[in-house]
PDB file of C-alpha atoms in Angstrom:
ATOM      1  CA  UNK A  17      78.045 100.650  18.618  1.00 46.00           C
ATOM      2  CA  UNK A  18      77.219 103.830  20.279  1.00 50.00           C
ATOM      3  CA  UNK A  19      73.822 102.755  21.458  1.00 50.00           C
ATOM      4  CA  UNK A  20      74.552  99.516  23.268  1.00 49.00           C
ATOM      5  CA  UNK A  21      76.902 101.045  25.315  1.00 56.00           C
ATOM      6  CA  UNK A  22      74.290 101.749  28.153  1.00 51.00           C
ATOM      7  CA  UNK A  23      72.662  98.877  28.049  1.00 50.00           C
ATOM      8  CA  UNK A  24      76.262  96.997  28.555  1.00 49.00           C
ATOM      9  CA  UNK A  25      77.215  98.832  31.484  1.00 44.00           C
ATOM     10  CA  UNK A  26      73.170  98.349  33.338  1.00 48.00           C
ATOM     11  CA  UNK A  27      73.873  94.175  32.495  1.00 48.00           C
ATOM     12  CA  UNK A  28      77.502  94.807  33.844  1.00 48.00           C
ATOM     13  CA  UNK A  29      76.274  96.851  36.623  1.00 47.00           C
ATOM     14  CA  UNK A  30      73.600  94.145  37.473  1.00 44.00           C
ATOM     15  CA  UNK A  31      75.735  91.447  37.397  1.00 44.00           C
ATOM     16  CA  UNK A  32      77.839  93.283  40.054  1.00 47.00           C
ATOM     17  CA  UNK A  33      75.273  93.929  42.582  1.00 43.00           C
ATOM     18  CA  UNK A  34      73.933  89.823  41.759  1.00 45.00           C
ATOM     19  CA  UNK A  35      77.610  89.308  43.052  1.00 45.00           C
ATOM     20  CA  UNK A  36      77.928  91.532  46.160  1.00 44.00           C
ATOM     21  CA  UNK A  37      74.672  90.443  47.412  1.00 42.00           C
ATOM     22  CA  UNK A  38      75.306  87.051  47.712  1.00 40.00           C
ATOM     23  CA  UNK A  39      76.057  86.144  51.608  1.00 39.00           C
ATOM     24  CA  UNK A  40      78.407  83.017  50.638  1.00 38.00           C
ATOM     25  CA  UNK A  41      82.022  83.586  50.083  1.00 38.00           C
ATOM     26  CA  UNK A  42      84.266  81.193  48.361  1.00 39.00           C
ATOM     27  CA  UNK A  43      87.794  81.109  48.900  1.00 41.00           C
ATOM     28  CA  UNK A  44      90.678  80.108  46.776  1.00 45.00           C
ATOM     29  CA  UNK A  45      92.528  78.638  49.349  1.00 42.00           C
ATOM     30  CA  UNK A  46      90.075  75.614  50.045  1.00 41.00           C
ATOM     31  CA  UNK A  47      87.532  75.830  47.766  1.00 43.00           C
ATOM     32  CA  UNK A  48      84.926  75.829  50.554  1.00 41.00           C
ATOM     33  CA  UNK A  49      82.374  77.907  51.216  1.00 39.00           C
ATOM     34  CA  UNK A  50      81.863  80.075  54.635  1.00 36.00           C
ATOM     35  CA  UNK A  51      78.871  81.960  55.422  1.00 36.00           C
ATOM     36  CA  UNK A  52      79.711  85.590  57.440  1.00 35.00           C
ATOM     37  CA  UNK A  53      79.980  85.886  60.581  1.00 35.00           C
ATOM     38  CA  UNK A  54      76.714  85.801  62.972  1.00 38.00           C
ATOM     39  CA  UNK A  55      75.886  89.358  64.319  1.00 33.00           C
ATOM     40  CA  UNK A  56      76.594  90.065  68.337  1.00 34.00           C
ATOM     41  CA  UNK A  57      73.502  90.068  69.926  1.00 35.00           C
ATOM     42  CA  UNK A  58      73.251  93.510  71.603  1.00 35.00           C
ATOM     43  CA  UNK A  59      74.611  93.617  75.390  1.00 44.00           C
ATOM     44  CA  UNK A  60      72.002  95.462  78.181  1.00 54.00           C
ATOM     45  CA  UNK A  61      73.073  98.367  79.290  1.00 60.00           C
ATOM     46  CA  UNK A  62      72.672  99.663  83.316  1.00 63.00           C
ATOM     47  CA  UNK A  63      69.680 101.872  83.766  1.00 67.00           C
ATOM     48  CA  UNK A  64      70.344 105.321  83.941  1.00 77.00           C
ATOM     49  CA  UNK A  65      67.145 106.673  84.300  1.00 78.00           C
ATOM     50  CA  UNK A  66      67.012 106.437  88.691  1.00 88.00           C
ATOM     51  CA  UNK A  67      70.659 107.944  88.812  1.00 92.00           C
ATOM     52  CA  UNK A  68      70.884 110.295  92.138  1.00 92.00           C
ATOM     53  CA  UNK A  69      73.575 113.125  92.309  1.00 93.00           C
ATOM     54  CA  UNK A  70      76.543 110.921  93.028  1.00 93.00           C
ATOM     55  CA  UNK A  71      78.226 114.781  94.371  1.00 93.00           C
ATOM     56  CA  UNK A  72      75.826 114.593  97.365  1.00 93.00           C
ATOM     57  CA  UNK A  73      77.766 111.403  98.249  1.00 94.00           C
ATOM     58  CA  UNK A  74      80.986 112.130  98.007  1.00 93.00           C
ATOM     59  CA  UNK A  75      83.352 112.319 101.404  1.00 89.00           C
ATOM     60  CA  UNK A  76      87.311 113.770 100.714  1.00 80.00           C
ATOM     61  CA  UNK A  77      88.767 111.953 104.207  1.00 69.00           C
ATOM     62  CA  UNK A  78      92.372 112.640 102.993  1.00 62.00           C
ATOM     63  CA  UNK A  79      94.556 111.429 100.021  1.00 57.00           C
ATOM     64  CA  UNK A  80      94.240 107.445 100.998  1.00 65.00           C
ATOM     65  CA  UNK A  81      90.328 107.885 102.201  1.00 72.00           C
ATOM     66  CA  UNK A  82      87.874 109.643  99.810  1.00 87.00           C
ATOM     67  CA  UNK A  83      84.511 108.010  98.394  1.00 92.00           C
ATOM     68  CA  UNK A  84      80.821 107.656  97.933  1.00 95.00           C
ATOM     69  CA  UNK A  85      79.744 106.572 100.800  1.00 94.00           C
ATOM     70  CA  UNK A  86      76.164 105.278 101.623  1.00 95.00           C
ATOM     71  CA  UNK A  87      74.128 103.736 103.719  1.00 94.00           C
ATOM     72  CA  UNK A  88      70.990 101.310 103.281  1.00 95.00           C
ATOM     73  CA  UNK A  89      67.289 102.456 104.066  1.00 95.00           C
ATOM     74  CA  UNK A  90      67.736 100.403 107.420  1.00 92.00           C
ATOM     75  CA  UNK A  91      70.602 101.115 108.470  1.00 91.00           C
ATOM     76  CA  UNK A  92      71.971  97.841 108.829  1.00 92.00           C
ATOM     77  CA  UNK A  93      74.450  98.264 105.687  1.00 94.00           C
ATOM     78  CA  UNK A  94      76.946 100.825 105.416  1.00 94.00           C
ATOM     79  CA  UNK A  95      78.999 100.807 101.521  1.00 95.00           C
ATOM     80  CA  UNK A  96      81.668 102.862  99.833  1.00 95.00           C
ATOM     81  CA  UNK A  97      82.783 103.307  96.322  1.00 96.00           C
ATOM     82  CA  UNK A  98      86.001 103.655  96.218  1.00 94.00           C
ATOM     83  CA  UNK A  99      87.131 105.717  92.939  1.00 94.00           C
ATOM     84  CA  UNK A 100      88.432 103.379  90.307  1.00 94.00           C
ATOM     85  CA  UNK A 101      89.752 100.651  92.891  1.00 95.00           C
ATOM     86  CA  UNK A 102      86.681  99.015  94.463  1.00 96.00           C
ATOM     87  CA  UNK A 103      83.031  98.948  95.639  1.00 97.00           C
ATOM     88  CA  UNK A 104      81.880  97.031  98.435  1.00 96.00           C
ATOM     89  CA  UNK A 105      79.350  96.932 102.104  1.00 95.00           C
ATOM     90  CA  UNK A 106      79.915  95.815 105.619  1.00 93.00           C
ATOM     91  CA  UNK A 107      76.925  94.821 107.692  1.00 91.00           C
ATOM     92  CA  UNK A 108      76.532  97.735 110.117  1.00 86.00           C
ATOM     93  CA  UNK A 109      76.441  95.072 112.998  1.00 81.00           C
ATOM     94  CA  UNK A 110      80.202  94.168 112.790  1.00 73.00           C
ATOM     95  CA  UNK A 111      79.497  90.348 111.408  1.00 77.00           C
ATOM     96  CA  UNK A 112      79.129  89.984 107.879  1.00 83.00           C
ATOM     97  CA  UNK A 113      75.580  88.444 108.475  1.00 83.00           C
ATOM     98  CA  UNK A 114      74.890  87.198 104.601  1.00 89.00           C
ATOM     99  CA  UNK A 115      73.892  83.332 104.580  1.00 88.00           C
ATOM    100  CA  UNK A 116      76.191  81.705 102.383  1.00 89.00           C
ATOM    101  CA  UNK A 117      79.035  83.199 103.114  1.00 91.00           C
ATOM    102  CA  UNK A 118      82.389  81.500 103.886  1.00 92.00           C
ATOM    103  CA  UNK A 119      84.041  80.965 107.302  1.00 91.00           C
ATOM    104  CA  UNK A 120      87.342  82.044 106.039  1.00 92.00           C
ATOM    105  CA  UNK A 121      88.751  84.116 103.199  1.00 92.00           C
ATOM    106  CA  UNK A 122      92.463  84.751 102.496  1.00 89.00           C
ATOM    107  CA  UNK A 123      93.161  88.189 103.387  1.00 83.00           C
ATOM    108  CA  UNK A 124      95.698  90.530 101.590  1.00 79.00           C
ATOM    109  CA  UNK A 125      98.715  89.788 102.820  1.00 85.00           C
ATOM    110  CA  UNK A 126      97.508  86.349 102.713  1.00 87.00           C
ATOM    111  CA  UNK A 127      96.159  85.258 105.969  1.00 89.00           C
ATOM    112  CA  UNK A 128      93.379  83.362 106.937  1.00 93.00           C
ATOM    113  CA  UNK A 129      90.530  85.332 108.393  1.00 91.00           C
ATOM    114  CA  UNK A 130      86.837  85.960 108.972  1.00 92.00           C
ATOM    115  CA  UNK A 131      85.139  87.980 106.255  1.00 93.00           C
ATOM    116  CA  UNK A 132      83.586  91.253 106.918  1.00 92.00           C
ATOM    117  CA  UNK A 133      82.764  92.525 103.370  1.00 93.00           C
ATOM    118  CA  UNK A 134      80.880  91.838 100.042  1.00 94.00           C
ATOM    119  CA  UNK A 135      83.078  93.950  97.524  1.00 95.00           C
ATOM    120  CA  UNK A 136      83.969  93.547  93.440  1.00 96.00           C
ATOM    121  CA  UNK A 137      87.019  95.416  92.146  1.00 95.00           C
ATOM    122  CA  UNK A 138      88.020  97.581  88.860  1.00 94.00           C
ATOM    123  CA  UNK A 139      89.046  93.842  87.746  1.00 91.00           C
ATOM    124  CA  UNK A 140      88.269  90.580  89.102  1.00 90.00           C
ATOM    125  CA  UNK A 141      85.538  88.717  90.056  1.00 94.00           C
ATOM    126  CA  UNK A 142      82.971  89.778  93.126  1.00 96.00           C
ATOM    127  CA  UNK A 143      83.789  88.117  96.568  1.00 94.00           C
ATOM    128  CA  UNK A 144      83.813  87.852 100.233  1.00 94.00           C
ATOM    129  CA  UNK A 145      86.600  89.664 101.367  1.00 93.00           C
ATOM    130  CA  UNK A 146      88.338  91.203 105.270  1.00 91.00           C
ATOM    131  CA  UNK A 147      88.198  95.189 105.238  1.00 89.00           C
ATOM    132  CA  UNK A 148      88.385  97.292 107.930  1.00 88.00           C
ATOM    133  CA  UNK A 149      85.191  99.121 109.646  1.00 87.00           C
ATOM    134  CA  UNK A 150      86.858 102.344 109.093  1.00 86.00           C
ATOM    135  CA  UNK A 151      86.953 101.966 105.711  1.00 88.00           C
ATOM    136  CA  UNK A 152      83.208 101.851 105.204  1.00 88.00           C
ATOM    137  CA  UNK A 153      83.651 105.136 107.721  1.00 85.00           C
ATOM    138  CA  UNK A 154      83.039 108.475 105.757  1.00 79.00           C
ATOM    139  CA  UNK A 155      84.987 110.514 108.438  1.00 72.00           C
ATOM    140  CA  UNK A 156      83.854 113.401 109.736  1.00 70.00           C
ATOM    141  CA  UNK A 157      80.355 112.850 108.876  1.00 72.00           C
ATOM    142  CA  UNK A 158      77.224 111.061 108.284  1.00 82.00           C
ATOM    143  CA  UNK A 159      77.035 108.928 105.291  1.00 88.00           C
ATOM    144  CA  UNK A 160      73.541 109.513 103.278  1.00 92.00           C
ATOM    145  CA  UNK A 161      71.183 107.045 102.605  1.00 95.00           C
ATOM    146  CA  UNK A 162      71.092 105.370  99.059  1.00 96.00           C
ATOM    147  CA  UNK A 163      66.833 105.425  98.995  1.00 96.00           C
ATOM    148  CA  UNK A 164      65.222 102.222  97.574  1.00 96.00           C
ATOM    149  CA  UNK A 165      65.389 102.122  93.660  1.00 95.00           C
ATOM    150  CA  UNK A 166      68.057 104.938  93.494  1.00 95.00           C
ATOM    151  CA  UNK A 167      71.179 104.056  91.654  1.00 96.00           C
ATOM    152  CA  UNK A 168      74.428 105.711  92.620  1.00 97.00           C
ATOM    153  CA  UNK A 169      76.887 105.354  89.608  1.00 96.00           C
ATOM    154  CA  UNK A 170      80.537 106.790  90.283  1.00 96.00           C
ATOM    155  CA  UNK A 171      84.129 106.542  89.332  1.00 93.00           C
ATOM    156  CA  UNK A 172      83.809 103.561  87.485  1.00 95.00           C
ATOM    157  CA  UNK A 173      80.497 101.774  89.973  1.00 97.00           C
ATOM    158  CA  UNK A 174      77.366 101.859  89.992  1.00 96.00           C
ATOM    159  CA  UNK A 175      75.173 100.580  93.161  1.00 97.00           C
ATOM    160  CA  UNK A 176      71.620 100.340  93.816  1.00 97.00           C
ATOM    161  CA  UNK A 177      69.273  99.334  96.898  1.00 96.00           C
ATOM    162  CA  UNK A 178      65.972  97.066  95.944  1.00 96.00           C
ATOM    163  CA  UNK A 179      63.568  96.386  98.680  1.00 93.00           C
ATOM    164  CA  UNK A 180      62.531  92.482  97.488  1.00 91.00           C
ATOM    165  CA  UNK A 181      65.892  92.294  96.426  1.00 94.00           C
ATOM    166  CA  UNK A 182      68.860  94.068  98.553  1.00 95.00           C
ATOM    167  CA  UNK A 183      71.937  95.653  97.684  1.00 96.00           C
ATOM    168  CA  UNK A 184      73.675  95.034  94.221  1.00 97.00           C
ATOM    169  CA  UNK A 185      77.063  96.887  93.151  1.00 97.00           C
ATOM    170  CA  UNK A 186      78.845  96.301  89.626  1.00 96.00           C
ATOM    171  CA  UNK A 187      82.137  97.418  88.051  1.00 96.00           C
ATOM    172  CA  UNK A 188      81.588  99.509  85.010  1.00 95.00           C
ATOM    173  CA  UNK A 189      84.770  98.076  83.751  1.00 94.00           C
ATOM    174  CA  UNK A 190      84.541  94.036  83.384  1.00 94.00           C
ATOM    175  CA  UNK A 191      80.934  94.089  83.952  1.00 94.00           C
ATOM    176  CA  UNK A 192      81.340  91.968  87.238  1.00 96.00           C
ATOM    177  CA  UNK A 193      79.117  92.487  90.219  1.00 96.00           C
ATOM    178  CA  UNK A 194      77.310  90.880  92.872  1.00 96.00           C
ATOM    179  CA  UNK A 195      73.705  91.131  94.533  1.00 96.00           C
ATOM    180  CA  UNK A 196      72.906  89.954  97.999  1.00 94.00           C
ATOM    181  CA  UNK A 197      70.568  90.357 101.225  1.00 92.00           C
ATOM    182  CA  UNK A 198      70.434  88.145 104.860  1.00 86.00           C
ATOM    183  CA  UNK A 199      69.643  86.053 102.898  1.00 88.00           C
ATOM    184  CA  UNK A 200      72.165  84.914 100.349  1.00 91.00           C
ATOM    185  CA  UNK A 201      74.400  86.299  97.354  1.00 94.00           C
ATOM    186  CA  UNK A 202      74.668  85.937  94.021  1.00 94.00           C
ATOM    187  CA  UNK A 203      77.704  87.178  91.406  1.00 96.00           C
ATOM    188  CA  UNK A 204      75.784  89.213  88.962  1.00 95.00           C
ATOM    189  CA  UNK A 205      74.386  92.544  89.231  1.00 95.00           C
ATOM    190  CA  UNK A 206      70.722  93.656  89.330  1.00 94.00           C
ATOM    191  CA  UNK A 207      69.717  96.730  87.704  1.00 93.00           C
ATOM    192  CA  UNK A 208      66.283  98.583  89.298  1.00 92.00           C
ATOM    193  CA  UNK A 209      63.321  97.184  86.692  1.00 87.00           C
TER     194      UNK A 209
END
């Protein structure tokens, strides 16, 4: 009896594995059978590989003010990333300038006005919104220029300046972002290639 021992547990043992390996599963509650679920495809992550030193863009205004601040290669946009709350540009020329864009957005106290701003918060989706010049200000000094295929990724942001493309900022958070130039916008972000 002694000697078929081993060869009981291997069938036993093979058996086991036969069972394991099988992908179907069959309940008891309705007798049908379910196949597992489908594996996530893998999400893309944000290039990291253009970062600049998001330090040399930082501007402490006061308590209510601080930010990375930045401007575009031309001059004509000026942006701020503001920590954990919001990312966003203003056309240096005072009018918002972007083709596209609505007439009138609801402000936050809930007034109808002109836009001014391209922005996406911690949550939420992108959008046209009314901010203040002075908060695309860095006070007291110059803002730096974001160079062309740079990324600056702070506090919860990440933006980046494309020449064929323009300016593109995304929340780190939901994911959310936007993309624009003169000449239109889009709600996604574009990471450098």
């Amino acid at each position: 009896m002694q000697r078929f021992r081993p060869a009981a547990l291997a069938a036993a043992a093979v058996l086991t594995l036969a069972a394991c390996s099988n992908p179907i599963v069959t309940t008891d509650d309705t007798g049908q059978q379910t196949a597992p679920p489908q594996a996530t495809a893998p999400s893309t992550r944000p290039s990291n590989d253009k970062l600049v030193n998001a330090f040399d863009f930082y501007t402490r205004t006061d308590d209510s003010r601080s930010g990375y601040y930045f401007t575009s290669p031309s001059g004509s946009w000026r942006c701020v990333i503001v920590p954990r709350t919001w990312a966003g540009c203003q056309s240096s020329a005072g009018s918002l300038g972007i083709q596209g864009a609505p007439q009138s957005v609801t402000d936050d106290t809930g007034q109808t006005t002109t836009p001014t701003a391209i922005l996406v918060r911690t949550e939420g989706d992108p959008q046209f919104a009314a901010v203040s010049a002075e908060q695309f200000t860095a006070a007291g000094s110059k803002a730096k220029t974001l160079p062309f295929n740079k990324i600056l990724a702070a506090a919860g942001f990440r933006c980046n300046v494309q020449q064929e493309v323009g300016i593109s900022c995304l929340s780190e958070e939901t994911g959310n972002g936007f993309t624009f130039s003169n000449t239109g916008a889009s709600w996604q972000y574009t990471d450098i290639p």
